[in-house]
């Protein structure tokens, strides 16, 4: 594990993480994650520079970048935007990508420090660190832009999520998952912001689980517990 911002991981939490990762790697899967407390810069990561196929997790950055650069889409194309964020609707994503292109999203990612290479469908390969950078940019938009809170609310009740069900009783979260199972790619990803009182944090969990976002809940729970230790 790599710790960030001077954070020291407790022996108990380290053991729990090791046991969780053994349960992932023993069946032959792999995982990368990053947790970053936004205000303090403290965090923890594992395998955070390994790229994974983005699947639909990339749609979050696309939606936010489009709303930031072309705010008229918020009213003009709201149904497409909410279908993407809540239901991960592919048709709505392809329509907006066809109408507005990929350059807006690529420029947004570049400003966040991510070299985003999108395929024809608008998907990419990136790491947990890359996705953390993109969600930090999303957080900045949600916090500072006049339309940010409205757009951010679209990410609060996703139809498929590992983060939201785990933290919903305690905190608001804004997240976007991605999943696929097939011959070329097998991934399950969830990533977003957990508004943990006065200590919001970015959480990214990426795995080679084939279309099993729900199986990330144990990892999300462990990392949320670690964040509670972090800010105690």
Short mmCIF file of N, CA and C in Angstrom, two decimals, residues 59-177:
data_model
loop_
_atom_site.label_atom_id
_atom_site.label_comp_id
_atom_site.label_asym_id
_atom_site.label_seq_id
_atom_site.Cartn_x
_atom_site.Cartn_y
_atom_site.Cartn_z
N UNK A 59 -18.19 7.89 -18.31
CA UNK A 59 -19.32 8.78 -18.63
C UNK A 59 -19.43 9.97 -17.66
N UNK A 60 -18.91 9.80 -16.44
CA UNK A 60 -18.97 10.91 -15.48
C UNK A 60 -18.17 12.11 -15.99
N UNK A 61 -16.93 11.87 -16.38
CA UNK A 61 -16.10 12.96 -16.88
C UNK A 61 -16.66 13.56 -18.14
N UNK A 62 -17.24 12.71 -19.00
CA UNK A 62 -17.84 13.23 -20.23
C UNK A 62 -18.99 14.18 -19.91
N UNK A 63 -19.89 13.77 -19.03
CA UNK A 63 -21.05 14.60 -18.70
C UNK A 63 -20.61 15.92 -18.07
N UNK A 64 -19.71 15.86 -17.10
CA UNK A 64 -19.29 17.09 -16.41
C UNK A 64 -18.54 18.01 -17.36
N UNK A 65 -17.66 17.45 -18.17
CA UNK A 65 -16.91 18.30 -19.11
C UNK A 65 -17.84 18.97 -20.10
N UNK A 66 -18.85 18.24 -20.58
CA UNK A 66 -19.79 18.81 -21.54
C UNK A 66 -20.62 19.92 -20.90
N UNK A 67 -21.08 19.70 -19.67
CA UNK A 67 -21.87 20.72 -18.98
C UNK A 67 -21.03 21.96 -18.66
N UNK A 68 -19.75 21.75 -18.37
CA UNK A 68 -18.87 22.87 -18.06
C UNK A 68 -18.58 23.71 -19.30
N UNK A 69 -18.34 23.04 -20.42
CA UNK A 69 -17.97 23.76 -21.64
C UNK A 69 -19.17 24.27 -22.42
N UNK A 70 -20.28 23.55 -22.36
CA UNK A 70 -21.48 23.91 -23.12
C UNK A 70 -22.70 23.90 -22.18
N UNK A 71 -22.81 24.86 -21.29
CA UNK A 71 -23.86 24.84 -20.27
C UNK A 71 -25.28 24.80 -20.83
N UNK A 72 -25.45 25.17 -22.10
CA UNK A 72 -26.79 25.12 -22.69
C UNK A 72 -27.33 23.69 -22.78
N UNK A 73 -26.42 22.68 -22.73
CA UNK A 73 -26.89 21.30 -22.83
C UNK A 73 -27.67 20.88 -21.58
N UNK A 74 -27.46 21.59 -20.47
CA UNK A 74 -28.10 21.20 -19.21
C UNK A 74 -29.61 21.23 -19.35
N UNK A 75 -30.14 22.24 -20.03
CA UNK A 75 -31.58 22.31 -20.28
C UNK A 75 -31.95 21.61 -21.59
N UNK A 76 -31.12 21.78 -22.60
CA UNK A 76 -31.44 21.25 -23.92
C UNK A 76 -31.44 19.73 -23.96
N UNK A 77 -30.52 19.11 -23.24
CA UNK A 77 -30.36 17.66 -23.31
C UNK A 77 -30.43 16.99 -21.94
N UNK A 78 -31.24 17.55 -21.05
CA UNK A 78 -31.24 17.04 -19.68
C UNK A 78 -31.65 15.58 -19.59
N UNK A 79 -32.60 15.16 -20.41
CA UNK A 79 -33.02 13.76 -20.32
C UNK A 79 -31.87 12.83 -20.68
N UNK A 80 -31.13 13.14 -21.75
CA UNK A 80 -29.98 12.32 -22.11
C UNK A 80 -28.97 12.29 -20.97
N UNK A 81 -28.69 13.45 -20.39
CA UNK A 81 -27.68 13.57 -19.34
C UNK A 81 -28.06 12.77 -18.10
N UNK A 82 -29.32 12.86 -17.71
CA UNK A 82 -29.73 12.12 -16.52
C UNK A 82 -29.85 10.62 -16.80
N UNK A 83 -30.22 10.26 -18.02
CA UNK A 83 -30.24 8.83 -18.36
C UNK A 83 -28.83 8.24 -18.33
N UNK A 84 -27.84 9.06 -18.68
CA UNK A 84 -26.45 8.60 -18.62
C UNK A 84 -25.99 8.44 -17.17
N UNK A 85 -26.26 9.44 -16.36
CA UNK A 85 -25.72 9.45 -14.99
C UNK A 85 -26.46 8.48 -14.07
N UNK A 86 -27.75 8.36 -14.23
CA UNK A 86 -28.53 7.50 -13.34
C UNK A 86 -28.57 6.06 -13.84
N UNK A 87 -28.83 5.88 -15.14
CA UNK A 87 -29.03 4.54 -15.69
C UNK A 87 -27.88 4.05 -16.56
N UNK A 88 -26.86 4.88 -16.75
CA UNK A 88 -25.71 4.53 -17.58
C UNK A 88 -26.14 4.16 -19.00
N UNK A 89 -27.12 4.88 -19.53
CA UNK A 89 -27.71 4.56 -20.82
C UNK A 89 -26.71 4.81 -21.96
N UNK A 90 -26.38 3.75 -22.69
CA UNK A 90 -25.39 3.86 -23.76
C UNK A 90 -25.89 4.69 -24.93
N UNK A 91 -27.16 4.52 -25.32
CA UNK A 91 -27.68 5.26 -26.47
C UNK A 91 -27.60 6.76 -26.24
N UNK A 92 -27.95 7.21 -25.05
CA UNK A 92 -27.87 8.64 -24.73
C UNK A 92 -26.42 9.13 -24.79
N UNK A 93 -25.52 8.30 -24.30
CA UNK A 93 -24.09 8.65 -24.34
C UNK A 93 -23.61 8.79 -25.78
N UNK A 94 -23.96 7.83 -26.64
CA UNK A 94 -23.51 7.88 -28.02
C UNK A 94 -24.10 9.07 -28.76
N UNK A 95 -25.35 9.41 -28.47
CA UNK A 95 -25.98 10.55 -29.13
C UNK A 95 -25.24 11.84 -28.79
N UNK A 96 -24.97 12.05 -27.51
CA UNK A 96 -24.29 13.29 -27.11
C UNK A 96 -22.84 13.31 -27.60
N UNK A 97 -22.21 12.16 -27.59
CA UNK A 97 -20.84 12.11 -28.10
C UNK A 97 -20.81 12.41 -29.60
N UNK A 98 -21.78 11.90 -30.33
CA UNK A 98 -21.87 12.18 -31.76
C UNK A 98 -22.15 13.67 -32.01
N UNK A 99 -23.03 14.25 -31.20
CA UNK A 99 -23.41 15.65 -31.41
C UNK A 99 -22.31 16.64 -31.00
N UNK A 100 -21.54 16.30 -29.97
CA UNK A 100 -20.58 17.27 -29.42
C UNK A 100 -19.13 16.83 -29.54
N UNK A 101 -18.87 15.61 -29.94
CA UNK A 101 -17.51 15.15 -30.16
C UNK A 101 -16.79 14.77 -28.87
N UNK A 102 -15.53 14.41 -29.02
CA UNK A 102 -14.71 13.95 -27.90
C UNK A 102 -13.74 15.00 -27.38
N UNK A 103 -13.50 16.05 -28.15
CA UNK A 103 -12.44 16.99 -27.79
C UNK A 103 -12.71 17.72 -26.47
N UNK A 104 -13.97 18.02 -26.19
CA UNK A 104 -14.30 18.71 -24.93
C UNK A 104 -13.85 17.86 -23.75
N UNK A 105 -14.14 16.58 -23.80
CA UNK A 105 -13.77 15.68 -22.72
C UNK A 105 -12.24 15.51 -22.65
N UNK A 106 -11.58 15.38 -23.80
CA UNK A 106 -10.13 15.22 -23.82
C UNK A 106 -9.44 16.45 -23.23
N UNK A 107 -9.93 17.64 -23.56
CA UNK A 107 -9.35 18.87 -23.02
C UNK A 107 -9.56 18.96 -21.50
N UNK A 108 -10.73 18.54 -21.06
CA UNK A 108 -11.04 18.53 -19.62
C UNK A 108 -10.09 17.60 -18.88
N UNK A 109 -9.90 16.41 -19.44
CA UNK A 109 -8.99 15.44 -18.83
C UNK A 109 -7.56 15.96 -18.82
N UNK A 110 -7.15 16.57 -19.92
CA UNK A 110 -5.79 17.11 -20.01
C UNK A 110 -5.55 18.16 -18.93
N UNK A 111 -6.54 19.02 -18.70
CA UNK A 111 -6.41 20.04 -17.65
C UNK A 111 -6.31 19.40 -16.27
N UNK A 112 -6.89 18.20 -16.12
CA UNK A 112 -6.83 17.48 -14.84
C UNK A 112 -5.55 16.65 -14.70
N UNK A 113 -4.72 16.64 -15.74
CA UNK A 113 -3.48 15.87 -15.70
C UNK A 113 -3.61 14.45 -16.18
N UNK A 114 -4.64 14.19 -16.99
CA UNK A 114 -4.89 12.83 -17.50
C UNK A 114 -4.81 12.85 -19.02
N UNK A 115 -3.96 12.00 -19.56
CA UNK A 115 -3.85 11.83 -21.02
C UNK A 115 -4.89 10.81 -21.44
N UNK A 116 -6.02 11.30 -21.89
CA UNK A 116 -7.17 10.44 -22.17
C UNK A 116 -7.20 10.07 -23.65
N UNK A 117 -7.12 8.79 -23.93
CA UNK A 117 -7.20 8.28 -25.30
C UNK A 117 -8.51 7.52 -25.41
N UNK A 118 -9.47 8.08 -26.12
CA UNK A 118 -10.79 7.49 -26.26
C UNK A 118 -10.91 6.69 -27.54
N UNK A 119 -11.57 5.54 -27.47
CA UNK A 119 -11.84 4.79 -28.69
C UNK A 119 -13.07 5.38 -29.37
N UNK A 120 -13.50 4.74 -30.45
CA UNK A 120 -14.62 5.30 -31.22
C UNK A 120 -15.91 5.35 -30.40
N UNK A 121 -16.04 4.45 -29.45
CA UNK A 121 -17.24 4.44 -28.63
C UNK A 121 -17.20 5.42 -27.47
N UNK A 122 -16.04 6.06 -27.26
CA UNK A 122 -15.92 7.01 -26.17
C UNK A 122 -15.41 6.41 -24.88
N UNK A 123 -14.78 5.23 -24.97
CA UNK A 123 -14.23 4.57 -23.80
C UNK A 123 -12.71 4.62 -23.83
N UNK A 124 -12.09 4.37 -22.67
CA UNK A 124 -10.65 4.54 -22.56
C UNK A 124 -10.07 3.48 -21.65
N UNK A 125 -8.77 3.51 -21.49
CA UNK A 125 -8.10 2.78 -20.43
C UNK A 125 -7.40 3.80 -19.55
N UNK A 126 -7.63 3.70 -18.24
CA UNK A 126 -6.95 4.59 -17.31
C UNK A 126 -6.81 3.92 -15.95
N UNK A 127 -6.05 4.57 -15.09
CA UNK A 127 -5.72 3.98 -13.79
C UNK A 127 -6.57 4.60 -12.69
N UNK A 128 -6.45 4.03 -11.48
CA UNK A 128 -7.14 4.61 -10.33
C UNK A 128 -6.67 6.03 -10.05
N UNK A 129 -5.38 6.27 -10.26
CA UNK A 129 -4.88 7.63 -10.07
C UNK A 129 -5.48 8.58 -11.10
N UNK A 130 -5.56 8.14 -12.35
CA UNK A 130 -6.18 8.98 -13.39
C UNK A 130 -7.63 9.30 -13.04
N UNK A 131 -8.37 8.28 -12.62
CA UNK A 131 -9.78 8.49 -12.33
C UNK A 131 -9.96 9.37 -11.09
N UNK A 132 -9.03 9.28 -10.15
CA UNK A 132 -9.06 10.19 -9.01
C UNK A 132 -8.88 11.63 -9.47
N UNK A 133 -7.96 11.86 -10.37
CA UNK A 133 -7.75 13.22 -10.90
C UNK A 133 -9.01 13.75 -11.59
N UNK A 134 -9.67 12.88 -12.35
CA UNK A 134 -10.90 13.30 -13.03
C UNK A 134 -11.99 13.64 -12.02
N UNK A 135 -12.10 12.85 -10.95
CA UNK A 135 -13.14 13.15 -9.96
C UNK A 135 -12.80 14.37 -9.12
N UNK A 136 -11.53 14.67 -8.94
CA UNK A 136 -11.17 15.93 -8.30
C UNK A 136 -11.61 17.11 -9.16
N UNK A 137 -11.46 16.97 -10.47
CA UNK A 137 -11.94 18.01 -11.38
C UNK A 137 -13.46 18.13 -11.32
N UNK A 138 -14.14 16.98 -11.24
CA UNK A 138 -15.60 17.00 -11.10
C UNK A 138 -16.02 17.69 -9.82
N UNK A 139 -15.32 17.39 -8.73
CA UNK A 139 -15.62 18.02 -7.44
C UNK A 139 -15.46 19.54 -7.53
N UNK A 140 -14.41 19.97 -8.21
CA UNK A 140 -14.20 21.41 -8.37
C UNK A 140 -15.36 22.04 -9.14
N UNK A 141 -15.83 21.37 -10.18
CA UNK A 141 -16.97 21.88 -10.94
C UNK A 141 -18.23 21.91 -10.07
N UNK A 142 -18.50 20.84 -9.35
CA UNK A 142 -19.68 20.79 -8.50
C UNK A 142 -19.66 21.91 -7.45
N UNK A 143 -18.47 22.25 -6.98
CA UNK A 143 -18.31 23.19 -5.88
C UNK A 143 -18.30 24.65 -6.32
N UNK A 144 -17.74 24.92 -7.49
CA UNK A 144 -17.49 26.31 -7.88
C UNK A 144 -18.36 26.83 -9.01
N UNK A 145 -18.92 25.96 -9.82
CA UNK A 145 -19.69 26.41 -10.98
C UNK A 145 -21.15 26.66 -10.58
N UNK A 146 -21.78 27.65 -11.18
CA UNK A 146 -23.16 27.97 -10.83
C UNK A 146 -24.12 26.83 -11.14
N UNK A 147 -23.77 25.97 -12.09
CA UNK A 147 -24.60 24.80 -12.40
C UNK A 147 -24.11 23.52 -11.73
N UNK A 148 -23.03 23.64 -10.96
CA UNK A 148 -22.36 22.46 -10.45
C UNK A 148 -23.21 21.61 -9.53
N UNK A 149 -23.95 22.24 -8.63
CA UNK A 149 -24.73 21.45 -7.69
C UNK A 149 -25.86 20.69 -8.40
N UNK A 150 -26.47 21.33 -9.40
CA UNK A 150 -27.53 20.67 -10.17
C UNK A 150 -26.98 19.45 -10.88
N UNK A 151 -25.87 19.61 -11.58
CA UNK A 151 -25.28 18.49 -12.31
C UNK A 151 -24.81 17.42 -11.32
N UNK A 152 -24.22 17.84 -10.22
CA UNK A 152 -23.75 16.89 -9.22
C UNK A 152 -24.85 16.02 -8.67
N UNK A 153 -26.03 16.58 -8.51
CA UNK A 153 -27.16 15.81 -7.97
C UNK A 153 -27.53 14.63 -8.85
N UNK A 154 -27.24 14.71 -10.14
CA UNK A 154 -27.57 13.60 -11.04
C UNK A 154 -26.77 12.34 -10.73
N UNK A 155 -25.67 12.49 -10.01
CA UNK A 155 -24.81 11.35 -9.68
C UNK A 155 -25.11 10.76 -8.30
N UNK A 156 -26.15 11.25 -7.62
CA UNK A 156 -26.37 10.86 -6.23
C UNK A 156 -27.16 9.57 -6.06
N UNK A 157 -27.93 9.18 -7.06
CA UNK A 157 -28.74 7.96 -6.94
C UNK A 157 -28.56 7.06 -8.16
N UNK A 158 -27.34 6.57 -8.38
CA UNK A 158 -27.11 5.71 -9.55
C UNK A 158 -27.83 4.38 -9.44
N UNK A 159 -28.26 3.88 -10.57
CA UNK A 159 -28.99 2.61 -10.60
C UNK A 159 -28.10 1.43 -10.22
N UNK A 160 -26.81 1.53 -10.55
CA UNK A 160 -25.84 0.48 -10.21
C UNK A 160 -24.66 1.12 -9.52
N UNK A 161 -24.36 0.67 -8.30
CA UNK A 161 -23.29 1.30 -7.53
C UNK A 161 -22.84 0.39 -6.41
N UNK A 162 -21.56 0.47 -6.06
CA UNK A 162 -21.04 -0.14 -4.85
C UNK A 162 -20.88 0.92 -3.76
N UNK A 163 -20.60 2.15 -4.16
CA UNK A 163 -20.35 3.22 -3.18
C UNK A 163 -21.64 3.67 -2.51
N UNK A 164 -22.63 3.99 -3.32
CA UNK A 164 -23.86 4.57 -2.76
C UNK A 164 -24.52 3.67 -1.71
N UNK A 165 -24.72 2.37 -1.96
CA UNK A 165 -25.39 1.55 -0.94
C UNK A 165 -24.61 1.45 0.37
N UNK A 166 -23.30 1.54 0.29
CA UNK A 166 -22.48 1.40 1.50
C UNK A 166 -22.53 2.66 2.37
N UNK A 167 -22.50 3.82 1.75
CA UNK A 167 -22.38 5.07 2.53
C UNK A 167 -23.70 5.81 2.69
N UNK A 168 -24.76 5.36 2.02
CA UNK A 168 -26.00 6.14 1.95
C UNK A 168 -26.61 6.47 3.31
N UNK A 169 -26.45 5.58 4.29
CA UNK A 169 -27.03 5.85 5.60
C UNK A 169 -26.32 6.96 6.35
N UNK A 170 -25.07 7.25 5.94
CA UNK A 170 -24.27 8.25 6.65
C UNK A 170 -24.04 9.52 5.84
N UNK A 171 -23.85 9.37 4.54
CA UNK A 171 -23.38 10.51 3.74
C UNK A 171 -24.07 10.56 2.37
N UNK A 172 -24.04 11.73 1.78
CA UNK A 172 -24.35 11.89 0.36
C UNK A 172 -23.11 11.47 -0.43
N UNK A 173 -23.33 10.81 -1.54
CA UNK A 173 -22.22 10.49 -2.44
C UNK A 173 -22.62 10.81 -3.87
N UNK A 174 -21.63 11.02 -4.70
CA UNK A 174 -21.85 11.25 -6.13
C UNK A 174 -20.86 10.34 -6.86
N UNK A 175 -21.37 9.42 -7.65
CA UNK A 175 -20.49 8.40 -8.21
C UNK A 175 -20.99 7.91 -9.56
N UNK A 176 -20.10 7.25 -10.27
CA UNK A 176 -20.45 6.61 -11.54
C UNK A 176 -19.66 5.33 -11.67
N UNK A 177 -20.36 4.24 -11.85
CA UNK A 177 -19.71 2.94 -11.98
C UNK A 177 -19.55 2.56 -13.45
#
